[in-house]
C-alpha atoms as an extended CHARMM CRD file, in Angstrom:
* protein
*
        87  EXT
         1         1  MET       CA            118.8700000000      -62.1160000000       25.2400000000  PROA      1               0.0000000000
         2         2  SER       CA            121.5630000000      -59.6750000000       26.3200000000  PROA      2               0.0000000000
         3         3  ASP       CA            121.0260000000      -57.6030000000       23.2430000000  PROA      3               0.0000000000
         4         4  VAL       CA            117.5700000000      -56.5900000000       24.4390000000  PROA      4               0.0000000000
         5         5  SER       CA            118.8130000000      -55.4650000000       27.9090000000  PROA      5               0.0000000000
         6         6  GLU       CA            121.7200000000      -53.5010000000       26.4210000000  PROA      6               0.0000000000
         7         7  ALA       CA            119.4550000000      -51.5520000000       24.0770000000  PROA      7               0.0000000000
         8         8  ARG       CA            117.1370000000      -50.4720000000       26.8850000000  PROA      8               0.0000000000
         9         9  PRO       CA            118.0740000000      -47.0350000000       28.3260000000  PROA      9               0.0000000000
        10        10  PRO       CA            118.5070000000      -46.8010000000       32.1160000000  PROA      10              0.0000000000
        11        11  VAL       CA            115.4320000000      -45.8530000000       34.1410000000  PROA      11              0.0000000000
        12        12  VAL       CA            117.2680000000      -43.5140000000       36.5230000000  PROA      12              0.0000000000
        13        13  THR       CA            119.1460000000      -40.8470000000       34.6000000000  PROA      13              0.0000000000
        14        14  PRO       CA            120.5040000000      -37.4570000000       35.6810000000  PROA      14              0.0000000000
        15        15  VAL       CA            117.6880000000      -35.7250000000       33.8060000000  PROA      15              0.0000000000
        16        16  ARG       CA            115.0520000000      -37.7380000000       35.6690000000  PROA      16              0.0000000000
        17        17  VAL       CA            116.7540000000      -36.9890000000       38.9740000000  PROA      17              0.0000000000
        18        18  VAL       CA            116.5150000000      -33.2530000000       38.2210000000  PROA      18              0.0000000000
        19        19  ILE       CA            112.8630000000      -33.7110000000       37.3040000000  PROA      19              0.0000000000
        20        20  ALA       CA            112.2310000000      -35.4460000000       40.6600000000  PROA      20              0.0000000000
        21        21  LEU       CA            113.9760000000      -32.6880000000       42.5640000000  PROA      21              0.0000000000
        22        22  CYS       CA            111.9640000000      -30.0250000000       40.7210000000  PROA      22              0.0000000000
        23        23  LEU       CA            108.7490000000      -31.7820000000       41.7890000000  PROA      23              0.0000000000
        24        24  VAL       CA            109.7760000000      -32.6180000000       45.3930000000  PROA      24              0.0000000000
        25        25  ALA       CA            111.3050000000      -29.1950000000       46.3130000000  PROA      25              0.0000000000
        26        26  PRO       CA            107.9670000000      -27.3640000000       46.7770000000  PROA      26              0.0000000000
        27        27  PHE       CA            106.6060000000      -30.1360000000       49.0340000000  PROA      27              0.0000000000
        28        28  VAL       CA            109.7050000000      -30.0500000000       51.2010000000  PROA      28              0.0000000000
        29        29  ALA       CA            109.6690000000      -26.2670000000       51.4140000000  PROA      29              0.0000000000
        30        30  MET       CA            105.9880000000      -26.1140000000       52.3420000000  PROA      30              0.0000000000
        31        31  LEU       CA            106.0730000000      -29.0870000000       54.7940000000  PROA      31              0.0000000000
        32        32  TRP       CA            109.0160000000      -27.5930000000       56.7250000000  PROA      32              0.0000000000
        33        33  VAL       CA            106.7380000000      -25.0710000000       58.4840000000  PROA      33              0.0000000000
        34        34  GLY       CA            109.3320000000      -24.1970000000       61.1590000000  PROA      34              0.0000000000
        35        35  SER       CA            111.4590000000      -22.5290000000       58.4600000000  PROA      35              0.0000000000
        36        36  TYR       CA            108.8250000000      -19.8940000000       57.6690000000  PROA      36              0.0000000000
        37        37  ALA       CA            106.4910000000      -19.7390000000       60.7540000000  PROA      37              0.0000000000
        38        38  ARG       CA            107.3490000000      -16.1170000000       61.7020000000  PROA      38              0.0000000000
        39        39  THR       CA            106.1490000000      -12.6300000000       60.8840000000  PROA      39              0.0000000000
        40        40  ASP       CA            109.4510000000      -10.8930000000       60.1410000000  PROA      40              0.0000000000
        41        41  PRO       CA            110.6310000000       -9.7450000000       57.6840000000  PROA      41              0.0000000000
        42        42  ALA       CA            107.4410000000       -8.1820000000       56.3990000000  PROA      42              0.0000000000
        43        43  LEU       CA            107.2240000000       -7.2800000000       52.7560000000  PROA      43              0.0000000000
        44        44  GLY       CA            104.9930000000       -4.3120000000       52.0670000000  PROA      44              0.0000000000
        45        45  GLY       CA            103.1640000000       -4.9200000000       55.3420000000  PROA      45              0.0000000000
        46        46  ILE       CA            102.5880000000       -8.6450000000       54.5480000000  PROA      46              0.0000000000
        47        47  PRO       CA            104.0680000000      -10.9330000000       57.1810000000  PROA      47              0.0000000000
        48        48  PHE       CA            106.8110000000      -13.3350000000       56.0440000000  PROA      48              0.0000000000
        49        49  PHE       CA            104.5340000000      -16.3590000000       56.6850000000  PROA      49              0.0000000000
        50        50  TYR       CA            102.2120000000      -15.2800000000       53.9200000000  PROA      50              0.0000000000
        51        51  TRP       CA            104.4920000000      -13.8260000000       51.3080000000  PROA      51              0.0000000000
        52        52  TYR       CA            106.8640000000      -16.7790000000       51.5610000000  PROA      52              0.0000000000
        53        53  GLN       CA            104.0450000000      -19.1790000000       50.6780000000  PROA      53              0.0000000000
        54        54  MET       CA            102.8470000000      -16.9730000000       47.8120000000  PROA      54              0.0000000000
        55        55  LEU       CA            106.4290000000      -16.8180000000       46.4920000000  PROA      55              0.0000000000
        56        56  TRP       CA            106.4560000000      -20.6180000000       46.4920000000  PROA      56              0.0000000000
        57        57  VAL       CA            103.3780000000      -20.6220000000       44.3040000000  PROA      57              0.0000000000
        58        58  LEU       CA            105.4300000000      -18.8610000000       41.6260000000  PROA      58              0.0000000000
        59        59  ILE       CA            108.5180000000      -21.0050000000       42.2390000000  PROA      59              0.0000000000
        60        60  SER       CA            106.4050000000      -24.2080000000       42.1110000000  PROA      60              0.0000000000
        61        61  THR       CA            104.9540000000      -23.1010000000       38.7610000000  PROA      61              0.0000000000
        62        62  ALA       CA            108.4130000000      -22.5150000000       37.3520000000  PROA      62              0.0000000000
        63        63  LEU       CA            109.7730000000      -25.8410000000       38.6990000000  PROA      63              0.0000000000
        64        64  THR       CA            106.7410000000      -27.8210000000       37.4040000000  PROA      64              0.0000000000
        65        65  MET       CA            107.0980000000      -26.2060000000       33.9870000000  PROA      65              0.0000000000
        66        66  THR       CA            110.8340000000      -27.0220000000       33.9420000000  PROA      66              0.0000000000
        67        67  ALA       CA            110.1090000000      -30.6320000000       34.9720000000  PROA      67              0.0000000000
        68        68  TYR       CA            107.5190000000      -30.9430000000       32.2400000000  PROA      68              0.0000000000
        69        69  LYS       CA            109.8220000000      -29.6030000000       29.5360000000  PROA      69              0.0000000000
        70        70  LEU       CA            112.6610000000      -31.8500000000       30.6770000000  PROA      70              0.0000000000
        71        71  TRP       CA            110.2740000000      -34.8570000000       30.6870000000  PROA      71              0.0000000000
        72        72  GLN       CA            109.1640000000      -34.0430000000       27.1130000000  PROA      72              0.0000000000
        73        73  ARG       CA            112.8190000000      -33.7830000000       26.0340000000  PROA      73              0.0000000000
        74        74  ASP       CA            113.6480000000      -37.0710000000       27.7530000000  PROA      74              0.0000000000
        75        75  GLN       CA            110.7510000000      -38.8510000000       26.1000000000  PROA      75              0.0000000000
        76        76  ARG       CA            111.6870000000      -37.5000000000       22.6760000000  PROA      76              0.0000000000
        77        77  ALA       CA            115.3070000000      -38.7000000000       23.2210000000  PROA      77              0.0000000000
        78        78  ARG       CA            114.1450000000      -42.1840000000       24.2360000000  PROA      78              0.0000000000
        79        79  ALA       CA            111.7870000000      -42.4230000000       21.2510000000  PROA      79              0.0000000000
        80        80  ALA       CA            114.5550000000      -41.3480000000       18.9170000000  PROA      80              0.0000000000
        81        81  GLN       CA            116.9320000000      -43.8270000000       20.4950000000  PROA      81              0.0000000000
        82        82  LYS       CA            114.3470000000      -46.6190000000       19.8820000000  PROA      82              0.0000000000
        83        83  GLY       CA            113.9810000000      -45.4470000000       16.3080000000  PROA      83              0.0000000000
        84        84  GLY       CA            110.2800000000      -44.7000000000       16.8450000000  PROA      84              0.0000000000
        85        85  ALA       CA            110.3830000000      -40.9430000000       16.6180000000  PROA      85              0.0000000000
        86        86  SER       CA            107.5630000000      -39.7670000000       14.4040000000  PROA      86              0.0000000000
        87        87  GLU       CA            108.6640000000      -36.1580000000       13.9230000000  PROA      87              0.0000000000
């Protein structure tokens, strides 16, 4: 019975923690309105409030893509560890 539990990889791994941080960071940044509820510094005449949020659209895209790639890599590694990799 202990052989089965030893072969199972841990659920929480450093890669999965990084994935979670990548997915949570945009929510924290956008929900903390007090950090960006101002007009200065303006960028090309656009108040900080607006360009900060638009910047987070790009950052969120990059973080989500990173999380997805890390998840794929993690799943491939787990499948290979089980011996069920079909590549």
